[in-house]
Short mmCIF file of C-alpha atoms and ligand atoms in Angstrom, two decimals:
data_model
loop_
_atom_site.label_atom_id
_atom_site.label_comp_id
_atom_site.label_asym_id
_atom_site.label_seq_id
_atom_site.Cartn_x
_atom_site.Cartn_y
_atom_site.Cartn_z
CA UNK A 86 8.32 11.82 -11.50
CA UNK A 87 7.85 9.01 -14.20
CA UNK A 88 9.72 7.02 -11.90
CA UNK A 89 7.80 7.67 -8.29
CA UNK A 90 6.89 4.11 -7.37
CA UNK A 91 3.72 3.04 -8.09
CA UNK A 92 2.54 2.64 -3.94
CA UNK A 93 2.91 6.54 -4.08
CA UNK A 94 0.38 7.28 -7.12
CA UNK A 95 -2.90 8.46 -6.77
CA UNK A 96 -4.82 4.95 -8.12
CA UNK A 97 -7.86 6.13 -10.49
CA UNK A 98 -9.46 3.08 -11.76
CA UNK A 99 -12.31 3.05 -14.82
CA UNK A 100 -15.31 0.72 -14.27
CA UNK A 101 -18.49 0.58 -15.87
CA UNK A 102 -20.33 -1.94 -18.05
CA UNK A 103 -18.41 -3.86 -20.98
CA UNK A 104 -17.81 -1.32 -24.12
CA UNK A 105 -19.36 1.69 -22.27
CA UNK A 106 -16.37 2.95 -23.63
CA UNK A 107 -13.56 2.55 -20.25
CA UNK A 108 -10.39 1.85 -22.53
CA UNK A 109 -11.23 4.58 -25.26
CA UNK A 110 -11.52 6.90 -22.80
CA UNK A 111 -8.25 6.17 -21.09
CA UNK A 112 -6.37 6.19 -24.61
CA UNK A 113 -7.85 9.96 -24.94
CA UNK A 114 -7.41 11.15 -21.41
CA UNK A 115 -3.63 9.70 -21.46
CA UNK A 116 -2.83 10.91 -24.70
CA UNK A 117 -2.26 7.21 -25.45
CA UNK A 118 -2.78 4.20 -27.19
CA UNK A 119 -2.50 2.34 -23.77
CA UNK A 120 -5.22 0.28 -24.06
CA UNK A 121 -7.13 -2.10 -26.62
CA UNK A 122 -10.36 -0.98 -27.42
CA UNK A 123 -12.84 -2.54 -29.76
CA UNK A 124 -16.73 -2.80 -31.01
CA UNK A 125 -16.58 -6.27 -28.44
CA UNK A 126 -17.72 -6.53 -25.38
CA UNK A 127 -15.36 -8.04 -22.80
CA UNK A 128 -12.29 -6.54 -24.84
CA UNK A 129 -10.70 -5.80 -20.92
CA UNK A 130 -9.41 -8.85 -19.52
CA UNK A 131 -6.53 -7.91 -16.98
CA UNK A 132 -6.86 -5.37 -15.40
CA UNK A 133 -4.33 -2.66 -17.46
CA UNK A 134 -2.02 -0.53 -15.63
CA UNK A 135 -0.46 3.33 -16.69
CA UNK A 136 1.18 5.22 -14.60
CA UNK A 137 1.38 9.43 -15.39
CA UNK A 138 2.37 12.25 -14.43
CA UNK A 139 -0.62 14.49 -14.03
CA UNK A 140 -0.28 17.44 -13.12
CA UNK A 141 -1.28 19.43 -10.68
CA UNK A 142 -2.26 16.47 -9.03
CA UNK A 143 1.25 14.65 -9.25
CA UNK A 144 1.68 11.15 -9.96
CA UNK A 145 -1.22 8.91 -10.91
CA UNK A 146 -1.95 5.30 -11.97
CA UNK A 147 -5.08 4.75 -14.13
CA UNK A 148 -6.44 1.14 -13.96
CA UNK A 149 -8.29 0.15 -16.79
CA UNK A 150 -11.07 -2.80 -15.55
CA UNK A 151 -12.55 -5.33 -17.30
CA UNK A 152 -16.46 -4.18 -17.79
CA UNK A 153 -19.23 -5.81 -15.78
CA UNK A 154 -22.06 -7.52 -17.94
CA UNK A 155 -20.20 -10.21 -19.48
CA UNK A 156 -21.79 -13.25 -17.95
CA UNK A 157 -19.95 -16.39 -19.78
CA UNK A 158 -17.82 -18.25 -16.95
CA UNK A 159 -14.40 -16.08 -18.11
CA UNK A 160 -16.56 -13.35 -18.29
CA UNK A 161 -16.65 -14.22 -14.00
CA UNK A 162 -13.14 -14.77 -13.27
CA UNK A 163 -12.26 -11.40 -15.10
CA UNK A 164 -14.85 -9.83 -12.90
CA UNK A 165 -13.20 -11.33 -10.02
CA UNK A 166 -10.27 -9.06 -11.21
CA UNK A 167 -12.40 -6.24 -11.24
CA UNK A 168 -13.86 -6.67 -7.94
CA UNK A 169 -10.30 -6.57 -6.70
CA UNK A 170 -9.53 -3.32 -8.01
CA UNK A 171 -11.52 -1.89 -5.12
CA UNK A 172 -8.91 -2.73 -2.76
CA UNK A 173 -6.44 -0.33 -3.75
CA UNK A 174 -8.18 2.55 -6.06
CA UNK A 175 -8.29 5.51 -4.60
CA UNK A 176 -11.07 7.39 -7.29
CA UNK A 177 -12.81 5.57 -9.36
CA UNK A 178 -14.12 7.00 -12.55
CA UNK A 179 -17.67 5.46 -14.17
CA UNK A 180 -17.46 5.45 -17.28
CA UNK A 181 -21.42 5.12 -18.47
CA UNK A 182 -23.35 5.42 -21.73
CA UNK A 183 -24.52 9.24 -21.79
CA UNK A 184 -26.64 9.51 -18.37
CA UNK A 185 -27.75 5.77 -18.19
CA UNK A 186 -27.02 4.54 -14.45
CA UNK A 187 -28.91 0.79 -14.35
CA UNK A 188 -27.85 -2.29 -12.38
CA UNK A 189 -24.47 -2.42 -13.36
CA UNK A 190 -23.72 1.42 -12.49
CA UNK A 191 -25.54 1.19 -9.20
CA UNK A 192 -23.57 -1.86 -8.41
CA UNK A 193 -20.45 -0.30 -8.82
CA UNK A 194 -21.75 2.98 -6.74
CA UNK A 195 -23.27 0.90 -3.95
CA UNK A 196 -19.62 -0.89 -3.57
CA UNK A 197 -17.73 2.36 -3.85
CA UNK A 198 -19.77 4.20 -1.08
CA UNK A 199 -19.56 1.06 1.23
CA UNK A 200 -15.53 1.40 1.29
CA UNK A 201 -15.60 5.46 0.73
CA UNK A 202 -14.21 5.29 -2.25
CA UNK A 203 -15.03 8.39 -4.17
CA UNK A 204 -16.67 8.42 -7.77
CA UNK A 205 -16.67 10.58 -10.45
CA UNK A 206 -19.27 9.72 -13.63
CA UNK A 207 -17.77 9.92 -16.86
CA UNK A 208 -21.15 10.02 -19.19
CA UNK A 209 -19.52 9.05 -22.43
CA UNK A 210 -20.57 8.50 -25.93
CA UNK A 211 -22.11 12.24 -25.45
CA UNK A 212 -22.44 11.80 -29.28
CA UNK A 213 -24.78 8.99 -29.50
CA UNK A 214 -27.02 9.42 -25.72
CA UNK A 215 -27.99 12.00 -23.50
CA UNK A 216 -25.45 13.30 -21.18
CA UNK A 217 -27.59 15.52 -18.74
CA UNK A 218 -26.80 14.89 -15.36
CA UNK A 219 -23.75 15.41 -12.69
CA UNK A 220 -21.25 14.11 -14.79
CA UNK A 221 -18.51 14.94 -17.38
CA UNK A 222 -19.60 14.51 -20.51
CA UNK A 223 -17.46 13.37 -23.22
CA UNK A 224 -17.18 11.75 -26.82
CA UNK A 225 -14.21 9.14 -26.30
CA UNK A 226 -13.81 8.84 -29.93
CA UNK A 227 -13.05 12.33 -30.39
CA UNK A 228 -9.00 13.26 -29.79
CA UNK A 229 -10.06 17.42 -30.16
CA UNK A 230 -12.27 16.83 -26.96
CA UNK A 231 -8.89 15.77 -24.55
CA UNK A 232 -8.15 19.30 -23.41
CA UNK A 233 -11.90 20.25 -22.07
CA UNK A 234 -12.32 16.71 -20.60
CA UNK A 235 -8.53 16.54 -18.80
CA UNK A 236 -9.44 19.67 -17.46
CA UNK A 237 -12.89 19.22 -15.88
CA UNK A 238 -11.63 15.98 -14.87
CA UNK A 239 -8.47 17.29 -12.76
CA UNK A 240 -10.84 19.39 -11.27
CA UNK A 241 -13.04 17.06 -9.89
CA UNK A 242 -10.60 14.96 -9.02
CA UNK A 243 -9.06 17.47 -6.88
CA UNK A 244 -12.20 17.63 -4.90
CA UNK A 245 -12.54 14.18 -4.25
CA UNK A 246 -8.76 13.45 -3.78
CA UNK A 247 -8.28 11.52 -0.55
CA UNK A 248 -6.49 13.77 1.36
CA UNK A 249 -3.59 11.39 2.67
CA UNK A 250 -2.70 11.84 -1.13
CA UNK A 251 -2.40 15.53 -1.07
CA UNK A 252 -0.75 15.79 2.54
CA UNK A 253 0.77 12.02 3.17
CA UNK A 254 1.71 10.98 6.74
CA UNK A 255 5.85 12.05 6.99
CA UNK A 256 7.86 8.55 6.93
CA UNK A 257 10.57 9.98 9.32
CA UNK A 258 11.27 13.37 8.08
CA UNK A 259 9.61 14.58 11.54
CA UNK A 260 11.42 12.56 13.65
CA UNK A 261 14.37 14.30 13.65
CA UNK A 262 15.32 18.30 13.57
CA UNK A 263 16.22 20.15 10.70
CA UNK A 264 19.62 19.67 10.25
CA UNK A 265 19.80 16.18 12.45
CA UNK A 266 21.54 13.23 12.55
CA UNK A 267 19.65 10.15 11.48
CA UNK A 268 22.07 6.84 11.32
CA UNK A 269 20.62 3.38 9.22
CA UNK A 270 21.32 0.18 9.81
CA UNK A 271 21.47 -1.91 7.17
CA UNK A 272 22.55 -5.50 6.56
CA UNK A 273 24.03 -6.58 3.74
CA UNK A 274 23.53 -10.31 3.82
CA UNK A 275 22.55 -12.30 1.30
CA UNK A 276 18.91 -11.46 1.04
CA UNK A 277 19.82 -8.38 0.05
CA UNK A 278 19.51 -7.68 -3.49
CA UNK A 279 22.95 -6.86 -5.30
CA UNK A 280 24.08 -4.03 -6.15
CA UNK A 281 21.25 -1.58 -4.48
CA UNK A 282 19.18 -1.19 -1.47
CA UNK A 283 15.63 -2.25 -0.88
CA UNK A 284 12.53 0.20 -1.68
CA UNK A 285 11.85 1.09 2.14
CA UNK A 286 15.33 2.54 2.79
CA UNK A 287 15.87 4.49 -0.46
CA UNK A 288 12.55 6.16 0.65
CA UNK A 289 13.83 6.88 3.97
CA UNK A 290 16.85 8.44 3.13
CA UNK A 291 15.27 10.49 0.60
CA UNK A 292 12.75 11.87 3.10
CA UNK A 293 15.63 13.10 5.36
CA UNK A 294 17.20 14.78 2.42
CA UNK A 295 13.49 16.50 1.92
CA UNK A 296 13.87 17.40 5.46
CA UNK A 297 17.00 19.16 5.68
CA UNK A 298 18.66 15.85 7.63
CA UNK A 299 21.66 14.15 7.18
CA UNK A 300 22.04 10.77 6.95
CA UNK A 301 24.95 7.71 7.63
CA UNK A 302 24.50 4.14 6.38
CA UNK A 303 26.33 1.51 8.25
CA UNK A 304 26.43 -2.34 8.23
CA UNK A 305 25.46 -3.76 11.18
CA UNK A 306 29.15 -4.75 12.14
CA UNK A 307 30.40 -1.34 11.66
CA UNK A 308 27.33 0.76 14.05
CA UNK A 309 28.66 0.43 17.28
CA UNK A 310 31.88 1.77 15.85
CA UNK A 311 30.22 4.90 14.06
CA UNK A 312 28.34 5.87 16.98
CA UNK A 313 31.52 5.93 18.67
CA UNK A 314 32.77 8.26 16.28
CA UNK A 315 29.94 10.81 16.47
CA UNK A 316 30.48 14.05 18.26
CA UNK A 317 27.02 14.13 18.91
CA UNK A 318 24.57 11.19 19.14
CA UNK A 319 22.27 10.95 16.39
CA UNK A 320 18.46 11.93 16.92
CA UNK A 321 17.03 8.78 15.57
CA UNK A 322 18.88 4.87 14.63
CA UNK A 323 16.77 3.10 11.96
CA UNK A 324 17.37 -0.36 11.38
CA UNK A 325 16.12 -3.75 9.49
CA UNK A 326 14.07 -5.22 11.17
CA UNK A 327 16.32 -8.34 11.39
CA UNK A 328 19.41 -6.71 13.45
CA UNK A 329 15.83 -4.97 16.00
CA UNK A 330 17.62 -6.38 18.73
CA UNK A 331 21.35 -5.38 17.91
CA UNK A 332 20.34 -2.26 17.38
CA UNK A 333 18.03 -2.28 20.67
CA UNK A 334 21.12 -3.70 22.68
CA UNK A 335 23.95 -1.33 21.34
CA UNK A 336 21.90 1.68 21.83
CA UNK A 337 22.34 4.19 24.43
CA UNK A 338 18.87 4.72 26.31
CA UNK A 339 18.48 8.31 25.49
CA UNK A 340 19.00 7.68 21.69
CA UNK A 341 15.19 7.42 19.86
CA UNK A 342 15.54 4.30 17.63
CA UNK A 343 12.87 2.16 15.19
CA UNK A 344 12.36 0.21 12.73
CA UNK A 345 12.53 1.00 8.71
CA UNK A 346 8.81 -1.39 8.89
CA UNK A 347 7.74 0.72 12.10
CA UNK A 348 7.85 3.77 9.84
CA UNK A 349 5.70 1.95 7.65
CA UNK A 350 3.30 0.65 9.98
CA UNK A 351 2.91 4.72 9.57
CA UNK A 352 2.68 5.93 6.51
CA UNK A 353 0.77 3.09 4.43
CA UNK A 354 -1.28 1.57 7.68
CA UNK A 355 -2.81 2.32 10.98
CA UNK A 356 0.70 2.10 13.31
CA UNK A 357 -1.93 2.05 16.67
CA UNK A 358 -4.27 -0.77 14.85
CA UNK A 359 -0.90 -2.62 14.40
CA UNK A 360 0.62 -2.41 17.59
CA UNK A 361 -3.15 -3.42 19.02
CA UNK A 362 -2.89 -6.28 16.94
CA UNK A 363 0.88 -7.38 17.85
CA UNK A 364 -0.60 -8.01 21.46
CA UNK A 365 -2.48 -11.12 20.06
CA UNK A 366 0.34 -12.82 19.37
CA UNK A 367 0.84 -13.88 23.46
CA UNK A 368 -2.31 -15.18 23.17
CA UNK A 369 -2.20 -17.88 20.52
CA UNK A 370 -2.88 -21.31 20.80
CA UNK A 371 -1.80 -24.65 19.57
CA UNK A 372 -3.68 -25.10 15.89
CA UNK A 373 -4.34 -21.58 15.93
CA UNK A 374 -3.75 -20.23 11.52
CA UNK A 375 -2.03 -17.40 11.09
CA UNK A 376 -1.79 -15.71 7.74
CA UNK A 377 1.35 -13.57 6.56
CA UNK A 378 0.87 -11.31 3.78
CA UNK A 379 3.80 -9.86 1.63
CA UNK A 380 3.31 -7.70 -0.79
CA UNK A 381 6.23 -9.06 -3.24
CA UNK A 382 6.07 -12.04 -5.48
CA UNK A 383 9.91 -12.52 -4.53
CA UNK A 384 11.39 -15.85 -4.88
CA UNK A 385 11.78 -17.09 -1.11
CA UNK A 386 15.05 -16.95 0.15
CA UNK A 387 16.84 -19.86 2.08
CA UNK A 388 16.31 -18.12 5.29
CA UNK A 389 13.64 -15.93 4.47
CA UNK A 390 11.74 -13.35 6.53
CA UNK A 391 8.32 -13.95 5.83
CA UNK A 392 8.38 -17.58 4.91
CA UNK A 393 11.19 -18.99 7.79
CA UNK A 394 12.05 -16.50 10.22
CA UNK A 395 8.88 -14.89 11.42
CA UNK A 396 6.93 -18.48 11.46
CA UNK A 397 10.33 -19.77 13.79
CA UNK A 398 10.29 -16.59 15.54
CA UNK A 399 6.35 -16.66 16.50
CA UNK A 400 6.72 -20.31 17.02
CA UNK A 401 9.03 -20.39 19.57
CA UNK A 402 7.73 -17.33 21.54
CA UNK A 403 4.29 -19.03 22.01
CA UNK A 404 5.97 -22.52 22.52
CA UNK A 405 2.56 -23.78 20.41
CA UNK A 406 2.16 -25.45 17.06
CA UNK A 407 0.96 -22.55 14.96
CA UNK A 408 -0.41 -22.95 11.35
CA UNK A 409 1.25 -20.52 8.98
CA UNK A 410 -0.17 -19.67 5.69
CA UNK A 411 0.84 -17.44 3.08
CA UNK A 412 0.01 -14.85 0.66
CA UNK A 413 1.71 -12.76 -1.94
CA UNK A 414 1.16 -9.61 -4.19
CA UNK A 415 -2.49 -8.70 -4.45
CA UNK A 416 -4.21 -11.78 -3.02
CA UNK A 417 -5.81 -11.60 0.39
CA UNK A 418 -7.71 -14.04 1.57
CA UNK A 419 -11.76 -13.20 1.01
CA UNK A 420 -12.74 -15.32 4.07
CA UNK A 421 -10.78 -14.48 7.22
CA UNK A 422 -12.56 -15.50 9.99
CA UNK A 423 -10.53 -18.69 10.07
CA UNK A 424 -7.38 -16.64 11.84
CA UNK A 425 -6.31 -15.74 14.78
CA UNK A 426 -3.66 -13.33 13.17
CA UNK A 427 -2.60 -11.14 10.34
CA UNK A 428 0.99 -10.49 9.74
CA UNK A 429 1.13 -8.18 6.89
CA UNK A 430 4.74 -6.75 5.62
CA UNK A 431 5.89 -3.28 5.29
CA UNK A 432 3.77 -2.43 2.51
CA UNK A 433 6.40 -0.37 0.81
CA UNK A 434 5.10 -1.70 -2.73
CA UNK A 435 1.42 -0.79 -1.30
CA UNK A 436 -0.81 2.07 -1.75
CA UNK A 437 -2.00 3.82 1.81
CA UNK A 438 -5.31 2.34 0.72
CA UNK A 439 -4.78 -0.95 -0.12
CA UNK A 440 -3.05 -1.64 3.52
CA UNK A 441 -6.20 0.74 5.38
CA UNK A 442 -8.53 -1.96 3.58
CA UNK A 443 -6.71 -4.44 4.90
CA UNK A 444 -6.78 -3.31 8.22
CA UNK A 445 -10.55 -2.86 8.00
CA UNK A 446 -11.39 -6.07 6.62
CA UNK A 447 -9.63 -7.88 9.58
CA UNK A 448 -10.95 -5.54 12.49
CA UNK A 449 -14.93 -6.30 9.94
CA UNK A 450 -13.91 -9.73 10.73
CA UNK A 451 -12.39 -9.53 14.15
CA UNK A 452 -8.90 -10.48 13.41
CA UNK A 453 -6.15 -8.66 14.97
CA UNK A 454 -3.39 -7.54 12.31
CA UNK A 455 -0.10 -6.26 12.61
CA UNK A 456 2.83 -6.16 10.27
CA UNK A 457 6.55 -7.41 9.72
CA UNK A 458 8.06 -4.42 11.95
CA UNK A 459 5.92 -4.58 14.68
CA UNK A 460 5.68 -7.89 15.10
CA UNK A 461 9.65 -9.37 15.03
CA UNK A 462 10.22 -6.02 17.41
CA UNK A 463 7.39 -7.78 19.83
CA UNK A 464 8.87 -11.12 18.94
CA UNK A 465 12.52 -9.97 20.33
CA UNK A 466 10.96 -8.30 23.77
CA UNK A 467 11.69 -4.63 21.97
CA UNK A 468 8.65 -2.91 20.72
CA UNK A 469 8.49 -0.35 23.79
CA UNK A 470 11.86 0.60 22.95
CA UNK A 471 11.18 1.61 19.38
CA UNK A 472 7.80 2.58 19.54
CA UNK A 473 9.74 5.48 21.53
CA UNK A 474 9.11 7.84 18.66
CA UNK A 475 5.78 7.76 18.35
CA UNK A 476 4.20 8.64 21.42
CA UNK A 477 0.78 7.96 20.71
CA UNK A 478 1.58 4.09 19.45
CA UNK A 479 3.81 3.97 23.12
CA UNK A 480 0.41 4.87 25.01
CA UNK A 481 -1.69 2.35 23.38
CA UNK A 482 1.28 -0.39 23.91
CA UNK A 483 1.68 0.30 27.44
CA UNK A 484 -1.77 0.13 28.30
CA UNK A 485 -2.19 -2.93 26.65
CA UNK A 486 0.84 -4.11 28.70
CA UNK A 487 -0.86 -2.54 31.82
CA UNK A 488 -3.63 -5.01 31.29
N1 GTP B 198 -19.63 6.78 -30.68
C1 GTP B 198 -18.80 6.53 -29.68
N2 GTP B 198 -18.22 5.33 -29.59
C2 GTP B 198 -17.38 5.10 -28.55
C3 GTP B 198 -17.10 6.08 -27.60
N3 GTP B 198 -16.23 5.56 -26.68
C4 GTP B 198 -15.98 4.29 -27.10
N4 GTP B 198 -16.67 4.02 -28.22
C5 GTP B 198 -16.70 2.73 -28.92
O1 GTP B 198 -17.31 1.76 -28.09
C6 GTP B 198 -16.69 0.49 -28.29
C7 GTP B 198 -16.18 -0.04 -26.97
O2 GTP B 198 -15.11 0.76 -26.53
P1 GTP B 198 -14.03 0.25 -25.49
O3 GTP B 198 -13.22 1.44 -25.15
O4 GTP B 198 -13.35 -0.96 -25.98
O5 GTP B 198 -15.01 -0.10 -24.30
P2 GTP B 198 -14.66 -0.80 -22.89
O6 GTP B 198 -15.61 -0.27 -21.89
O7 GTP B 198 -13.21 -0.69 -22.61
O8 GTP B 198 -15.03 -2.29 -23.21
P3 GTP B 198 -14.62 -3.63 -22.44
O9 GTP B 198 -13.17 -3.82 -22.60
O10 GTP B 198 -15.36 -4.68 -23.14
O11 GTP B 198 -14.96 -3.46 -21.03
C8 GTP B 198 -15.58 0.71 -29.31
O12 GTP B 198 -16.07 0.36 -30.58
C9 GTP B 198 -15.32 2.21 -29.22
O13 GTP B 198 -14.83 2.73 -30.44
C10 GTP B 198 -17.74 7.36 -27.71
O14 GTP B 198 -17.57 8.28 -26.89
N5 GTP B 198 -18.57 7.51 -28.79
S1 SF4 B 199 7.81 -7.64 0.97
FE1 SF4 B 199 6.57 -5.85 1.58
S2 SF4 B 199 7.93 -4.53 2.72
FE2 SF4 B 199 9.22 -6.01 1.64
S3 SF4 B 199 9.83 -4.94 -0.20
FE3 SF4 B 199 7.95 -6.12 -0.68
S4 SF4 B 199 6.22 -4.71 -0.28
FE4 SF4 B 199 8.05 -3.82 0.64
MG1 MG B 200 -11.86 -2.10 -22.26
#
């Protein structure tokens, strides 16, 4: 489980005030020496990453913050990076001194409870202030103390565990029966990476595996060929985005096919919000900014998805002069009233939560969003067609259509 990617981990991140004690107590809860610790405040800079196995919640991700309180002007951009932290953590664990909850706690609670983020108060230093209160007391210093603490934190965390963590949205493993066909098309040009295949479809064959389904991976050249050799037709087609249309065009009509992004736009996002949002794209106009978002720091490709074909794509369906910006990795833009629409990738390197606050922050700011899958299938005249699976995103796209 060491190696479950990080999107799938429950995110816990530690905040509190500089040297309430955040990175001692995530050296003794992870049995660690993970993180620096010292008698300084503003010892944090970046925020630290560790990813664990804990069990019985699964696999976890503790993000170790820089503390708030340190006012000189690196002090700020290090809070910056701490402020960010809210996008994607899932718990978040305040780590105070004994009971004391001043500004800097109630800051942190107030922005916690405005995005539902849960909190659980670490009062630590038990051995130096007074620790009564709703909160799990603990002397960070102490390694004998890691059992108790572990487990009345496991607990509480398994109260306050979001429950998409402990029952995720399936990625395709109910799209087909138990013992089904399911047939991927995948292209191996030269964006693909050598050797291996992207995140997205390892994780969607492995879900048919968990779901008792078999599975066939074919190049684009070879599909219309292997469903020619099928007995049966397969109960779902799954493609690249980039070959939507092939895949649209060589498929019989009684044959339920998507998108490996579609599946996406359901498990990390809101798949209705993005399909919603897909329907602004016939309404752009010349001058009008539209932001893509991709997840990956990748180097761009010659003729790559986000940066070339998309902006072509969207281009030449509105006939207007658009203007494309982009971002990568963890940046999204604070401000994003200036556009008229997000384009947001798969997500596959995403928490759940990080994409949901994305999609609130543009519907808080009244920008439609949609992402990579749902988009270039709207972009090639196809997003009925492989919205076919999921009969709830079909409704809301053919009322939309209905006017
Ligand atoms: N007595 C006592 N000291 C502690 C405890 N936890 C941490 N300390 C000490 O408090 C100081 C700050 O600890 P850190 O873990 O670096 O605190 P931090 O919150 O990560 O600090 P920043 O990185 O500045 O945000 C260090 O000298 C620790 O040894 C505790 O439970 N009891
Ligand atoms: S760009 Fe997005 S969808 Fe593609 S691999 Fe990275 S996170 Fe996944
Ligand atoms: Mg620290």
């Amino acid at each position: 489980m060491e190696t479950s990617p990080k999107s799938l981990r429950l995110h816990i991140a530690l905040m509190g005030r500089v040297n309430s004690g955040k990175s001692s107590f995530l050296n003794l809860v992870s049995g660690q020496d993970v993180a620096v610790t010292s008698a300084y405040a503003g010892t944090t800079t970046d925020v630290v990453e560790k990813a664990q196995e804990l069990l019985p919640l699964g696999p976890i991700v503790w993000l170790d913050t820089a503390g708030l309180g340190d006012e000189t002007a690196l002090g700020n951009e290090r809070l910056t990076k701490t402020h960010k932290v809210f996008e994607r953590a899932d718990v978040i664990l305040l780590i105070c001194e004994g009971n004391k909850i001043g500004a800097y706690e109630d800051e942190i609670l107030s922005d916690a409870a405005k995005r539902q983020i849960p909190v659980i108060k670490i009062f630590n230093k038990a051995d130096v202030y007074p620790t009564t209160g709703d909160g799990i007391s603990v002397n960070s210093t102490d390694v004998s103390e890691r059992d108790r603490v572990l487990g009345e934190l496991k607990q509480a965390l398994l109260k306050v565990c979001p429950e998409d963590f402990v029952s995720p949205p399936p990625l395709l493993g109910d799209l087909a029966p138990l013992g089904g066909h399911v047939m991927m098309i995948v292209p191996i040009d030269y964006e693909a990476p050598k050797g291996r295949l992207i995140l997205p479809q390892v994780q969607a064959i492995r879900d048919c595996l968990d779901n008792g389904q078999y599975v066939t991976v074919v190049k684009e050249t070879d599909y219309v060929r292997a469903l020619e050799n099928c007995k049966k037709a397969p109960d779902l087609v799954v493609c690249d985005s980039q070959v939507v249309d092939f895949m649209v065009a060589n498929t019989p009509s009684n044959i339920l096919c998507t998108t490996f992004s579609i599946l996406f736009a359901r498990l990390k996002g809101d798949i209705i919000k993005l399909v919603e949002g897909a329907a602004a794209i016939n309404g752009l106009q010349n001058g009008d900014k539209v932001l893509i978002a991709e997840s990956c720091t990748h180097h761009a490709v010659e003729d790559d998805i986000g940066r070339v074909k998309i902006p072509r794509w969207l281009q030449a369906k509105t006939g207007k002069e658009l203007e494309i910006n982009h971002v990568a990795g963890h940046d999204f833009p604070a401000d994003l009233a200036a556009y008229k629409l997000v384009v947001q990738c798969g997500g596959c390197m995403n928490n759940r939560r990080e994409v949901l606050s994305r999609i609130s922050r543009c519907e808080q700011a009244g920008v439609p969003i949609t992402n990579y899958g749902v988009c270039i299938s709207e972009l090639k005249g196809v997003l009925e067609k492989v919205l076919e699976p999921f009969p709830s995103a079909l409704q809301k796209y053919r009322e939309i259509k209905n006017g």
